[in-house]
Amino acid sequence: MRSAARVVVVGGGVVGASVLYHLTKAGWTDVMLIERDELTCGSTWHAAGGMHTVNGDPNVARLQQYTINLYREIERISGQSCGVHLTGGLMLAGTRERLDWLKMAQARGRYLGMELEMLTAEEAARRFPLLDKQHFVGAIFDPVEGHVDPYGVTQAYAKSAQIAGAEIVRHTRVVDLKPRSDGTWDVITDHGNVHAEHVVNAGGLWAREVGRMVGLELPILAMEHQYLITEEVPQIAGLPEQLHCIDFEGELYLREERGGMLIGTYERAGVPWSPVATPWDFAQSLLPNDLDRIAPSLEVAFEHFPALGEVGIRKVVNGPFTFAPDGNPLVGPIKGLRNFWVACGVMAGFSQGGGVGLALSQWMVNGDPGSDIWAMDVARYGDWATLAYTNAKVRENYSRRFRIRFPNEELPAARPLRTTPIYDRLREAHAVFGEYCGLEHPLWFAPSGADAWEDVTFHRSNAHAHVAEECRAVQERVGLLETSNYGKIEVTGPGAEEWLSRIMANRVPRVGRIALTPMLNDRGKLIGDFTMCRLAADRVLLIGTLAAETYYLRWFQSHLPPAGVQVRACAMEHVGLSVAGPESRALLQSLVRDDLSNTAFPFLTFRRVDIGMIPALVGRISFTGELGYEIWVSPDYQRALYELLVEAGAGKGLKPFGGRALNAMRIEKGFGNWAREFRPIYGPYEAGLGRFVALEKGDFIGRAAALAERASGGELRLVAFAVDAADADAIGDEPIWHDGRVVGWVTSGAYGHRVGRSLALGYVPAAIAAASAGFEIEIIGERRPAERLSACAYDPTGARMRS
Ligand SMILES: Cc1cc2nc3c(=O)[nH]c(=O)nc-3n(C[C@H](O)[C@H](O)[C@H](O)COP(=O)(O)OP(=O)(O)OC[C@H]3O[C@@H](n4cnc5c(N)ncnc54)[C@H](O)[C@@H]3O)c2cc1C
């Protein structure tokens, strides 16, 4: 074992081996992998080896496509077979809702270049003779599905890496990780130490324990998972290999295994394995079978695939593997730890392992993952994702693995966790709550007498009419919104202005003013959008997306100068309420001594104001497009503020509104959101944020690329559409057609109640962005005519919010 290496990868499962291979491919060959036992001995060796391209997040789907296409490459380099069986696969629908879901998956696949084919139940039965078609209403066929040999894949990655110069050390356990002051690491093993510039935690089942060596509690939990292999099934004898098959209603997956069928299930009563600490003596081990637990799923299997009930069981496998609370991997560098990286929580190693290795290696070698991996970024979780939270959410996620998550569906586990002081007041007002980063926030308000409950659906829900009323109140009178679910980061110190000017694309505003700003990476792509509120010469409050708080802090901390600037997250120190609508000024003015007139308190003012007895920070800004004010107070004042506003607003027709109405109104205004319109695959000019890029202010991160983008115009353009929708609006990720071709994708959609039209925002190639006709947006399998709007749908001059 060498005593020094540029990178030590901890863990030789499929993920660690892929990371090692990709590092060598990216040019770092002084790398080593340390495995405490044999390669694959964790969760990898007993995997069913299934692989597929479909994923709820299009960017993860892209990395899955990459993974599957990679197997030929590593087979060629290593000479090791991956045992690829590209059988193609079926996803079966047993209900109309599932069929709608499949249509949406097929539509999304169109702009990812996937050739998914819709089938009737009869057609599906012809391709998969084991199914009883009476239980199904349709299916999708994906030619890029199948299974691999888990051992072969891991060995192929490992050998390919070794050929390029990587070292693999087996039977050696990493027992501790000690940081040096220069950011490098001492990797302490039971067979000696290695000095490494970088460490990658690819510890799989033990990733939590490896994280704890550096003080991290990673949000991952292993669940027991069972599959069985039947004796030979006579009905398929002599036929070509059977397709990979997912039966969503049965919560089953199936594939052929040596003449029999492998049947796996994500049962509802899933059981965590080693919920607190993973035993180190577990290697190439299985757990005791518990067929009783999966008996309900097997009964469905025998009903849906009758031939399977007639053959015996050859083998049962019960093994653990890890999940993050949302089921996506945890990848990337860790805020506050230099040169420490994670690649864990990978629940579909044979669909995702290659993409994870690619993204992480690019990130380490080039400083950027090279693609939009927000859905996998470890920074999407914050401190709220504790061990017990993770336990509740992973169990929920496992039990729902094959169930539909409707776009308006809120899941119940681990709730309520974080609440603001007015939570019970909002409940009394019949709020229907959503959960975001563990925090409860109102989505909409049911009228008294009606259930505070939303039907889950792909179509317009029972909330539609009530959200319309909320929008009307904001348009005509005044609405009250709880806005605590924003991230807040305070930047202080004598160097704050200069530093922010380098980090952000826009100018830092004067004291007492607000400026909106994109944040760019070195490639000039969007990695954040903020409201910068200047409180003092040396104090700026950044307001942005709560879910990205850790992501932002990680970037800020890695760009801080040695002295003169402090950066601190303070989301819950400033909880918020916002008043919006033509009566909002009169309402607020009735409670404050300051002059709120348009001349004294113009648009984009930010100031300390006392509201009644309550000290507050008030910003005149609007996400609704109406005259409005955002009010930030410390939590101990929020209740009093709420009651004051409600009482004073009663005579002005004040109505509470929630996130659904806000979303509809911001789409009417064409205002983008982080993780929807603004992501690291778009440039600021493409995203319509060019007016917030101050190219002339001097150098800032991403300026050169932004200059080039302005000169070229960029490749894409964010455009607004009015869609001739039926009873379902676009929600995001629908394909945009133009003249019979898929040219782009929707980022957000909603019904615009103030304009009385169904709306969508989405990206299309810049070259056709100005086309006046020929657009369609595919909503649940139907191509609906879409009118490209030359300006935002509501109040394009912005007169209402500036008045
Ligand atoms: C029953 C079952 C069926 C499955 N079916 C599929 C499927 O069909 N398709 C699919 O894509 N996925 C499937 N999976 C999931 C798949 O197995 C995982 O996604 C994959 O194995 C994750 O790989 P990993 O490298 O992250 O973790 P692991 O395989 O757990 O590897 C981690 C490695 O790190 C080593 N290690 C940990 N700590 C240390 C240390 N301190 N020092 C040295 N070494 C250390 C361990 O010994 C281990 O070898 C299945 C899993 C199970 C259990």
Coordinates of C-alpha atoms in Angstrom, one line a residue, residues 26 50 142 195 214 296 351 394 475 495 548 580 774 802:
A26 CA -10.4 12.5 -16.0
G50 CA -31.6 -4.3 -12.8
D142 CA -38.2 1.1 -22.9
H195 CA -1.6 10.8 3.3
V214 CA -15.3 13.6 10.3
P296 CA -49.2 -9.5 0.2
S351 CA -28.5 2.6 -13.2
V394 CA -36.6 6.7 4.1
Q475 CA -55.2 41.7 -7.3
G495 CA -14.9 43.6 3.1
A548 CA -30.2 25.8 -1.3
A580 CA -49.5 42.3 -1.3
G774 CA -46.4 26.6 -34.2
R802 CA -44.0 50.1 -8.8

